[in-house]
PDB file of C-alpha atoms and ligand atoms in Angstrom:
ATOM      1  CA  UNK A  10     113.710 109.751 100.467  1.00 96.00           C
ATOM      2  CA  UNK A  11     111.667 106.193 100.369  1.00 98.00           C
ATOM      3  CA  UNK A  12     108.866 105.819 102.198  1.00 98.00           C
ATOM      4  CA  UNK A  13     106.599 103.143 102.773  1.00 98.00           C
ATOM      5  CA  UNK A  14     103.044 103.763 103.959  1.00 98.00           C
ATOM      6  CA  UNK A  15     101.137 100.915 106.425  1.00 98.00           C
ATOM      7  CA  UNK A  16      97.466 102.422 106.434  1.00 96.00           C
ATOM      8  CA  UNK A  17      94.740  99.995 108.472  1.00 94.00           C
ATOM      9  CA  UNK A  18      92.387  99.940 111.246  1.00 95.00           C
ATOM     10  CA  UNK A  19      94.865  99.393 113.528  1.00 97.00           C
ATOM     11  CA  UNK A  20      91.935  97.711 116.152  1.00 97.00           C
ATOM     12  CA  UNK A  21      94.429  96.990 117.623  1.00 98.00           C
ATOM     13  CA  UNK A  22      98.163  97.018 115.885  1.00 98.00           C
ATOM     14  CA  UNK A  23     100.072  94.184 116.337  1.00 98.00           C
ATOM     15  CA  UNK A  24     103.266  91.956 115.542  1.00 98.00           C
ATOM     16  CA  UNK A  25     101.933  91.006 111.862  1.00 97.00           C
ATOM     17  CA  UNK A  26     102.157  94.591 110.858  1.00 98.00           C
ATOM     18  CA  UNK A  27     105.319  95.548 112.424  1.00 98.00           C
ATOM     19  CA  UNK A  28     107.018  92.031 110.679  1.00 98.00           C
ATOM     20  CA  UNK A  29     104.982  93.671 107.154  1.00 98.00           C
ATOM     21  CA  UNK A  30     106.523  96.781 107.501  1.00 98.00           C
ATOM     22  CA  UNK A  31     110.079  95.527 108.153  1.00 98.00           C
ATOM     23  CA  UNK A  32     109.714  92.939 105.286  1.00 98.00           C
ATOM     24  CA  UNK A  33     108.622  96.092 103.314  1.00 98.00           C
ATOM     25  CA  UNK A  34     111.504  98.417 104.440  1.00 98.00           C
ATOM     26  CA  UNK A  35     114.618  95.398 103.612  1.00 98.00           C
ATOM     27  CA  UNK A  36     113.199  94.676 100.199  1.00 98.00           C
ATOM     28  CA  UNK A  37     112.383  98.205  98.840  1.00 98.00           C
ATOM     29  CA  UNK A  38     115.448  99.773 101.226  1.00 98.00           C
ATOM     30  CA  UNK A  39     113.034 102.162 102.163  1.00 98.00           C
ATOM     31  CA  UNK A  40     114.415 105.108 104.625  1.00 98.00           C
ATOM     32  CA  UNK A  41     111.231 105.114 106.865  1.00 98.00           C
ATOM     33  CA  UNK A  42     107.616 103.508 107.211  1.00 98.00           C
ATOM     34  CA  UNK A  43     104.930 105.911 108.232  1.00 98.00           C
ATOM     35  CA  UNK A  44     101.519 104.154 110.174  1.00 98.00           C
ATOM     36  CA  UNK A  45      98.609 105.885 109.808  1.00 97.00           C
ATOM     37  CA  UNK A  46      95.738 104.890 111.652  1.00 96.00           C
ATOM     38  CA  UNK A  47      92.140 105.174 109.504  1.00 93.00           C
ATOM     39  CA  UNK A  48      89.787 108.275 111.047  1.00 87.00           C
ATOM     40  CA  UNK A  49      86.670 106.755 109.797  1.00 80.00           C
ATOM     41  CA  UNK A  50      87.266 103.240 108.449  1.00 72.00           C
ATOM     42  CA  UNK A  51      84.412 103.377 105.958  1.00 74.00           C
ATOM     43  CA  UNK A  52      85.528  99.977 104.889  1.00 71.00           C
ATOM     44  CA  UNK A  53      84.921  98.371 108.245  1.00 73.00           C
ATOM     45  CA  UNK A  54      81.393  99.503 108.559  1.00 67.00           C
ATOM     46  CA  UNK A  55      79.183  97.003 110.052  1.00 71.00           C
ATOM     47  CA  UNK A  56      81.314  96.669 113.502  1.00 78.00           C
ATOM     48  CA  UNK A  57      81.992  98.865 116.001  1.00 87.00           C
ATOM     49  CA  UNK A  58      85.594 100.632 115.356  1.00 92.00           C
ATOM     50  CA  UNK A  59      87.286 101.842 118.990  1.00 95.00           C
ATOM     51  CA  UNK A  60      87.893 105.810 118.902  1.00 94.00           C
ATOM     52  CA  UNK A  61      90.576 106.500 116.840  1.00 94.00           C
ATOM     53  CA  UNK A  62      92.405 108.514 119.379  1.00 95.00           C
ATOM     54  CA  UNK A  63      92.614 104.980 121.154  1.00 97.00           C
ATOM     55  CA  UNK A  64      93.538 103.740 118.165  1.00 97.00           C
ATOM     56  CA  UNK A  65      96.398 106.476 117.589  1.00 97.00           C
ATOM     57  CA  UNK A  66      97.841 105.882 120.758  1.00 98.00           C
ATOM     58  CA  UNK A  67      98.173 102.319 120.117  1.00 98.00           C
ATOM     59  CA  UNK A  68      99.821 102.566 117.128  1.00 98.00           C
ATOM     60  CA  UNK A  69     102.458 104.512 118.785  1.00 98.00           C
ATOM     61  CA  UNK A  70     102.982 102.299 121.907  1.00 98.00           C
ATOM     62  CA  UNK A  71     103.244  99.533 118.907  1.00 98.00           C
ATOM     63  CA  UNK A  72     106.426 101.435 116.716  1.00 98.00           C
ATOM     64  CA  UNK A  73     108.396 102.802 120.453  1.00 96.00           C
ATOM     65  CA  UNK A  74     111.892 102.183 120.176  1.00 95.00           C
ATOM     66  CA  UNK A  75     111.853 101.013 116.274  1.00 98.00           C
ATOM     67  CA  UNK A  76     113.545 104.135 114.788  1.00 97.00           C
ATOM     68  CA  UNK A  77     112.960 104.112 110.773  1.00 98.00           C
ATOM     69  CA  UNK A  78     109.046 103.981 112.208  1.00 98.00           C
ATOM     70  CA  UNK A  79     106.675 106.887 111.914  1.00 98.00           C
ATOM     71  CA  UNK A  80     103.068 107.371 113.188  1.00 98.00           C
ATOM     72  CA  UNK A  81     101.368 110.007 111.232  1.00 97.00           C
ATOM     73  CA  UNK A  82      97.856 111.658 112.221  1.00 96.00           C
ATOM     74  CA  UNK A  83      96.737 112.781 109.053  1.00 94.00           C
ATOM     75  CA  UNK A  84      93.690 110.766 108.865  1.00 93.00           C
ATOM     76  CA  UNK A  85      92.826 111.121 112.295  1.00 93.00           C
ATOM     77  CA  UNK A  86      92.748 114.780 111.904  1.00 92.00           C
ATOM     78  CA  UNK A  87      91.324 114.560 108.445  1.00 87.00           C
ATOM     79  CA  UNK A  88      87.172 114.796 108.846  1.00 82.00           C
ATOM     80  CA  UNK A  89      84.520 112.573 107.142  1.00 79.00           C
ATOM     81  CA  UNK A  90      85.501 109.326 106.013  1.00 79.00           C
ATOM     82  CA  UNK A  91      89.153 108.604 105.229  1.00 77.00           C
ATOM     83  CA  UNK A  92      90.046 107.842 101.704  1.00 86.00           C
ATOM     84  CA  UNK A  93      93.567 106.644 101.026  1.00 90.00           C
ATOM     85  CA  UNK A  94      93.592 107.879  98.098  1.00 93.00           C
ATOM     86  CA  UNK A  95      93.155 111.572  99.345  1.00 92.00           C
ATOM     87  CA  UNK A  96      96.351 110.751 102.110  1.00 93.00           C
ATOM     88  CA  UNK A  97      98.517 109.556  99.376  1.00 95.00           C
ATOM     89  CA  UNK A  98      97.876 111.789  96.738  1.00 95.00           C
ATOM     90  CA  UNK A  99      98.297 114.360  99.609  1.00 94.00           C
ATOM     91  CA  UNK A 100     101.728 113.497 100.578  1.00 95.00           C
ATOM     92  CA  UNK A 101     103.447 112.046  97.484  1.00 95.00           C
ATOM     93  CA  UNK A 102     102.904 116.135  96.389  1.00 94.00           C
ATOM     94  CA  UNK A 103     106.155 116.592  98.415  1.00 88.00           C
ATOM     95  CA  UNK A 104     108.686 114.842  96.466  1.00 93.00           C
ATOM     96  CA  UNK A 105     110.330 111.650  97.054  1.00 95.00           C
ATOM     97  CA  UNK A 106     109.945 107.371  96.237  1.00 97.00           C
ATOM     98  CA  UNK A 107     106.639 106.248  97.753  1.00 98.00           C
ATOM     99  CA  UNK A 108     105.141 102.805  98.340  1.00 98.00           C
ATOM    100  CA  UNK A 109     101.610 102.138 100.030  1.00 98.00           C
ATOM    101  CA  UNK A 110     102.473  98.882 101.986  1.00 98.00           C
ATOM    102  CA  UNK A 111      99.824  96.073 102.513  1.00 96.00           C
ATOM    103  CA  UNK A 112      98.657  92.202 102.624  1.00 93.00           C
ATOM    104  CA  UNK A 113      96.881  90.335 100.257  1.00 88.00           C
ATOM    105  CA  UNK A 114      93.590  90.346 101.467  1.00 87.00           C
ATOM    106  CA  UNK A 115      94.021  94.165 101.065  1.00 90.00           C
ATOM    107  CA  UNK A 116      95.028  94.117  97.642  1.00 92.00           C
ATOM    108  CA  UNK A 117      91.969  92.240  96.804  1.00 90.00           C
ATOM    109  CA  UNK A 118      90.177  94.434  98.435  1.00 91.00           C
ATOM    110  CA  UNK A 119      91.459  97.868  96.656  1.00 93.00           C
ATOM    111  CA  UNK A 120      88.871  97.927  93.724  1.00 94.00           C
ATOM    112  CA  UNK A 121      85.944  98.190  96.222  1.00 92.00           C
ATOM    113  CA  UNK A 122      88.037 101.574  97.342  1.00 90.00           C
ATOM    114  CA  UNK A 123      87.838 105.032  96.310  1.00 90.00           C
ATOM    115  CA  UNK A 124      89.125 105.916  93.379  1.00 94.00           C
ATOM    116  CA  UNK A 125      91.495 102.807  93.360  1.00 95.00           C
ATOM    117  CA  UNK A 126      93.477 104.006  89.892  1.00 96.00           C
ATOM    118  CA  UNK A 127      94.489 106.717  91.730  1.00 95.00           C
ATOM    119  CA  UNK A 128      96.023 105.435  94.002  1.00 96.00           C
ATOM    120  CA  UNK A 129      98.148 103.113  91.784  1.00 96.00           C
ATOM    121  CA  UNK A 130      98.945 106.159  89.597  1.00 95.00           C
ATOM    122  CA  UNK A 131     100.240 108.523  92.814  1.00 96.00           C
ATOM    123  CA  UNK A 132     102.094 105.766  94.573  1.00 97.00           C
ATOM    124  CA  UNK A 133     103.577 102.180  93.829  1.00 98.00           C
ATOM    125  CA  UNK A 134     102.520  99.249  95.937  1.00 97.00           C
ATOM    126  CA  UNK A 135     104.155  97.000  98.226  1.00 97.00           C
ATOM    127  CA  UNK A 136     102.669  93.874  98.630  1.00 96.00           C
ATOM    128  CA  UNK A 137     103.209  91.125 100.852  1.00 94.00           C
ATOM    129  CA  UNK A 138     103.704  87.521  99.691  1.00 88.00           C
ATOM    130  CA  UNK A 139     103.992  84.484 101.650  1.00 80.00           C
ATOM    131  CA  UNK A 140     106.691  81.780 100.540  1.00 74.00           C
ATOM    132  CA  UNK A 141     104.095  79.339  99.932  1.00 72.00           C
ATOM    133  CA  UNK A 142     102.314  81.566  97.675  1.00 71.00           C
ATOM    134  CA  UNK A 143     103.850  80.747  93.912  1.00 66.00           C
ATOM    135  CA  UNK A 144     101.115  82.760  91.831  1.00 67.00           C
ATOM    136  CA  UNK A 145      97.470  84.257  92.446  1.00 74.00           C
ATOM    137  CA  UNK A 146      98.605  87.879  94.486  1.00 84.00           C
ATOM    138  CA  UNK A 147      97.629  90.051  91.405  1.00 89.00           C
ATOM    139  CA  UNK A 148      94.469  87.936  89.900  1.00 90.00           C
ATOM    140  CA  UNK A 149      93.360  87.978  86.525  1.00 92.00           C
ATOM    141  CA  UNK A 150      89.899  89.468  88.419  1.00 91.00           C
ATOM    142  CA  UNK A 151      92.587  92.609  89.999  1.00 93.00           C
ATOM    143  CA  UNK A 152      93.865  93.350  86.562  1.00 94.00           C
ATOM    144  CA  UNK A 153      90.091  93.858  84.738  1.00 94.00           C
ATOM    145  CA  UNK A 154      89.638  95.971  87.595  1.00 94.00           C
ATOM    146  CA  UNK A 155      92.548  98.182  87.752  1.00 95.00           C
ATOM    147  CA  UNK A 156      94.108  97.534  84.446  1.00 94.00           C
ATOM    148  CA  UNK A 157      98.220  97.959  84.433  1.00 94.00           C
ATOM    149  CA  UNK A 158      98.445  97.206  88.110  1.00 95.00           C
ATOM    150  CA  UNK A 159     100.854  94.245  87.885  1.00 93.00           C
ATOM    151  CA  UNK A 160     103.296  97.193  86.620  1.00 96.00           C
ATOM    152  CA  UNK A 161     102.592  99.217  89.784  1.00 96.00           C
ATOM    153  CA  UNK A 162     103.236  96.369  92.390  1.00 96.00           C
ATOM    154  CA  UNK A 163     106.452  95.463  94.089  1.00 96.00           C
ATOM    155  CA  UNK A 164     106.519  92.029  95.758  1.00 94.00           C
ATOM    156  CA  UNK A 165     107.404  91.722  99.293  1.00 95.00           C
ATOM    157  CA  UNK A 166     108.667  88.382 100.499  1.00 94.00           C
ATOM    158  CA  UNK A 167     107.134  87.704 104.338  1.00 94.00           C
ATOM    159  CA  UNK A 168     106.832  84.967 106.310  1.00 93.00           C
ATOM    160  CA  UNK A 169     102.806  83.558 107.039  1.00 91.00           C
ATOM    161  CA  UNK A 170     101.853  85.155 110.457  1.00 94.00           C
ATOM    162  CA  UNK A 171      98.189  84.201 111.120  1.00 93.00           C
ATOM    163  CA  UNK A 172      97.579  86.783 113.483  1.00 95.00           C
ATOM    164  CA  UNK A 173      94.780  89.423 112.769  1.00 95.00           C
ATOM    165  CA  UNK A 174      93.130  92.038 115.006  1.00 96.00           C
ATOM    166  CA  UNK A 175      89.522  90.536 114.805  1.00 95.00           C
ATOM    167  CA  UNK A 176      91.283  87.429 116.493  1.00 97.00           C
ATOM    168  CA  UNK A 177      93.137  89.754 118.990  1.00 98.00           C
ATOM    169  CA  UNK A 178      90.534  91.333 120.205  1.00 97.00           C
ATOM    170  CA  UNK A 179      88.694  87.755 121.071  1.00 96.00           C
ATOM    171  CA  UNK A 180      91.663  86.985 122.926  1.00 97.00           C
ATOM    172  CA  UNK A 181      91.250  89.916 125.218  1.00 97.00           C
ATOM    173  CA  UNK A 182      87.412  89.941 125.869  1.00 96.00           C
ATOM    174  CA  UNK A 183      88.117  86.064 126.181  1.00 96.00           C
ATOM    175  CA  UNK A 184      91.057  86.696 128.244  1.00 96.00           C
ATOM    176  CA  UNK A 185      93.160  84.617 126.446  1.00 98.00           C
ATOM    177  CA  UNK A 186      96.853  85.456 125.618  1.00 98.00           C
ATOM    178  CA  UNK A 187      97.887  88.306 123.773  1.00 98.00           C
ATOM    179  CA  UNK A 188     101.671  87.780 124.553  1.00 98.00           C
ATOM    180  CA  UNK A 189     104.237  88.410 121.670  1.00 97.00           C
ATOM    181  CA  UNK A 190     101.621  88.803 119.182  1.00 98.00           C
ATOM    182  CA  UNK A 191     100.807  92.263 120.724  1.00 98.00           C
ATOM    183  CA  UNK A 192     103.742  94.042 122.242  1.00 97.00           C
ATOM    184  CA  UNK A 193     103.968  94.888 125.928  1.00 98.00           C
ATOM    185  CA  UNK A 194     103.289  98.471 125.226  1.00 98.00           C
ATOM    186  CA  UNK A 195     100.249  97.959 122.888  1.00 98.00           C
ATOM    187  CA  UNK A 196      98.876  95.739 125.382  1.00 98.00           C
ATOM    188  CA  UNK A 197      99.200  98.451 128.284  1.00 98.00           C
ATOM    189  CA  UNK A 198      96.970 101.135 126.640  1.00 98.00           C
ATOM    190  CA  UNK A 199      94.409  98.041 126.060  1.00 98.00           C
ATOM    191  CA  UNK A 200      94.372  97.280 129.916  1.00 98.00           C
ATOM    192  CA  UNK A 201      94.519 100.804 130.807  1.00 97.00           C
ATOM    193  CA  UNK A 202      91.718 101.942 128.949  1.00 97.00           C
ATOM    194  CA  UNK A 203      89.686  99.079 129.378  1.00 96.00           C
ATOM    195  CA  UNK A 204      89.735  98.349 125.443  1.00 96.00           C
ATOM    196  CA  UNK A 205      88.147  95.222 123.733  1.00 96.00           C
ATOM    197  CA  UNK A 206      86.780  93.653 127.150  1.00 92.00           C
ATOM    198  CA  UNK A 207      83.382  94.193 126.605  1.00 85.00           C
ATOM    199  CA  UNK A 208      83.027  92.793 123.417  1.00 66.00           C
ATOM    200  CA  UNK A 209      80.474  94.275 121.280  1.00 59.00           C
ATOM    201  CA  UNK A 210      81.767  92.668 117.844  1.00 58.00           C
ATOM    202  CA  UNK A 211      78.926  91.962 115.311  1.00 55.00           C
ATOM    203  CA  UNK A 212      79.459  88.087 114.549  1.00 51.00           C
ATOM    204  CA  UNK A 213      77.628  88.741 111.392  1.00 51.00           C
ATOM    205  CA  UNK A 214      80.377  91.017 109.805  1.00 55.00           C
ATOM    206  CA  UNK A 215      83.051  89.187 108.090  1.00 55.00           C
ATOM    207  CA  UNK A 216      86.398  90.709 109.031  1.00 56.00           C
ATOM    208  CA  UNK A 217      87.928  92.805 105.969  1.00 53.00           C
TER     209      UNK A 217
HETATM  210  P1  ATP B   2      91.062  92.962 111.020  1.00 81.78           P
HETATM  211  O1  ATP B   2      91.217  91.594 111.578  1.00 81.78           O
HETATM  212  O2  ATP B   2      90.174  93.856 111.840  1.00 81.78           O
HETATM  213  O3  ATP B   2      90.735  92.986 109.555  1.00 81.78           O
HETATM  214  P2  ATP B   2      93.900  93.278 110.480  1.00 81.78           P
HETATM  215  O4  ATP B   2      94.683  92.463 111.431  1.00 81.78           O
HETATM  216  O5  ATP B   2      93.709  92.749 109.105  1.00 81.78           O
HETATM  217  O6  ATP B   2      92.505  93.671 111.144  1.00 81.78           O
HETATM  218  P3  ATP B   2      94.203  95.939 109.445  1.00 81.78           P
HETATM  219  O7  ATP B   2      94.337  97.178 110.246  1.00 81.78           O
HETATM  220  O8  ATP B   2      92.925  95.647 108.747  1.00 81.78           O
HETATM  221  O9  ATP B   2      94.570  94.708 110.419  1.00 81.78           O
HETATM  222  O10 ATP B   2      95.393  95.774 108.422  1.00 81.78           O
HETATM  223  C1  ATP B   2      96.193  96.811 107.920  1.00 81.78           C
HETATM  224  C2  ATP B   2      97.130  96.225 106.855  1.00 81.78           C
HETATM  225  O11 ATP B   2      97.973  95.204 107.439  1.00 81.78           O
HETATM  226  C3  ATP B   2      96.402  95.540 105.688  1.00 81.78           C
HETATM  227  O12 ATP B   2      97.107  95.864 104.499  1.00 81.78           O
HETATM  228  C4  ATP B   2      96.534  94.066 106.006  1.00 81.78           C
HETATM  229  O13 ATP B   2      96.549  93.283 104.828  1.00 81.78           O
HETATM  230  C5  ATP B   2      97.886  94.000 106.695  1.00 81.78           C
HETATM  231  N1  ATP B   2      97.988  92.881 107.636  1.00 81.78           N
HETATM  232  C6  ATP B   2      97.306  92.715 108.783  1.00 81.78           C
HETATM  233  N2  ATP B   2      97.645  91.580 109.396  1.00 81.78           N
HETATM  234  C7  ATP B   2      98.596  90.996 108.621  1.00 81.78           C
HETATM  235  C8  ATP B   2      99.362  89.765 108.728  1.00 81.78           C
HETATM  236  N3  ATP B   2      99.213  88.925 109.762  1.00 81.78           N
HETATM  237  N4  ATP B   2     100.247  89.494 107.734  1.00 81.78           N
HETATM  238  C9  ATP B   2     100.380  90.352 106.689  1.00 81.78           C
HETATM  239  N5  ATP B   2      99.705  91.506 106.545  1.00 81.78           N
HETATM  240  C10 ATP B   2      98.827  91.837 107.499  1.00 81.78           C
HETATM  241 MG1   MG B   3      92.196  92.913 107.888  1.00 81.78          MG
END
C-alpha cells in the first residue's frame, strides 16, 4: 500500500490542497491520500485557529465523493500539541510505502519543526513544484539543516494555484467570492456555522 499524507491547518481546506494531493497521488501512484487536520497547530500560534472539530468537518465536506481520499482524526484526538513527527512515526509502524505530502513554503518551514530528521528518516517526502520553478525547492540553507534530505524528497510537478486559507478566510468576512476555490460543500459548513465572518485575524502574524 502507498500512501500519501496532506497534514495542515486546514482553516479552511480548499481547491489548492485537493489539486496537491492529486498531483501527489499521479506522480508517486499512490493508492490513497489521508488529510489530517492539526489538533493544536503549534506552528500557527499567534492567530486564532477555528476548533478543530470545525476544522475536521471541513476537511471531510472538502474530500466527499473523491474516493482514493481519506480524512483521518488522529491528531484531533491526539492531546497537547500535534507533532507530525509523532503521527508519522505512528502510522508508518504498520507497514507499507509512505510519503508526507506538502508545498514549498512547508518544506522551508520543516527545520523549525519537531524533531524534523525524524520525520525524513520514518517517511519520504512529496513535494510540490511549480513549472516555473527550475531550482531552489531543497536550498543549500534545507540541506545544513537536515543533512541528506535531497535523498528523502520526491518532486511533485503542480501547477501555481495562488490560493491560501489566510486569503480565504478574508474573502468570507469580506464577503467576497469563495466560488471554485472552496468547494460547495466546504463552503456550507462555513455558512452554517457561521465560520470566518467575524474576523478576528491578527494582521501582525505573517501567515505560515
Ligand atoms: P494558511 O494560509 O493559513 O497558511 P494554507 O492555505 O497554506 O493556510 P495549510 O493548512 O497551512 O494551508 O497547508 C497545508 C499544506 O498544503 C502545506 O504543506 C502547504 O504548503 C500546502 N498548500 C496550501 N496551499 C497550497 C497551494 N495553493 N499550492 C500548493 N500547496 C499548498
Ligand atoms: Mg500555509
Amino acid at each position: 500500500m502507498r500512501t500519501g499524507i496532506l497534514g495542515g491547518t486546514f482553516d479552511p481546506p480548499h481547491l489548492g490542497h485537493l489539486v496537491l494531493a492529486a498531483a501527489a497521488r499521479h506522480t508517486l501512484e499512490l493508492d490513497r491520500v489521508l488529510f489530517i487536520p492539526a489538533g493544536d497547530p503549534w506552528r500557527k500560534a499567534g492567530r486564532r485557529v477555528t476548533p478543530a472539530e470545525d476544522r475536521l468537518d471541513m476537511t471531510r465536506a472538502l474530500v466527499e465523493g473523491v474516493e482514493w481520499a481519506v480524512v483521518s482524526d488522529i491528531e484531533v484526538r491526539r492531546e497537547g500539541p500535534s507533532y507530525t513527527t509523532e503521527t508519522l512515526e505512528q502510522l508508518a509502524r504498520d507497514g507499507g510505502d509512505w510519503w508526507f505530502i506538502l508545498g514549498a513554503d512547508a518544506l522551508a518551514d520543516l527545520p523549525h519543526w519537531s524533531h524534523p530528521e525524524r520525520i525524513i528518516s520514518a517517511v519520504r517526502l512529496a513535494v510540490a513544484r511549480r513549472p516555473d520553478e527550475t531550482d531552489g525547492v531543497i536550498t543549500p540553507a534545507l540541506q545544513a539543516a537536515l543533512p541528506g534530505i535531497e535523498a528523502r524528497v520526491d518532486l511533485v510537478p503542480m501547477p501555481r494555484l495562488d490560493i491560501s486559507s489566510s486569503d480565504l478566510r478574508e474573502r468570507v468576512r469580506d464577503g467576497r467570492p469563495t466560488q471554485f476555490l472552496l468547494q460547495d460543500a466546504v463552503r456550507a459548513v462555513i455558512d452554517r456555522r457561521g465560520i470566518y465572518f467575524d474576523g478576528d485575524e491578527d494582521p501582525g502574524a505573517p501567515p505560515l
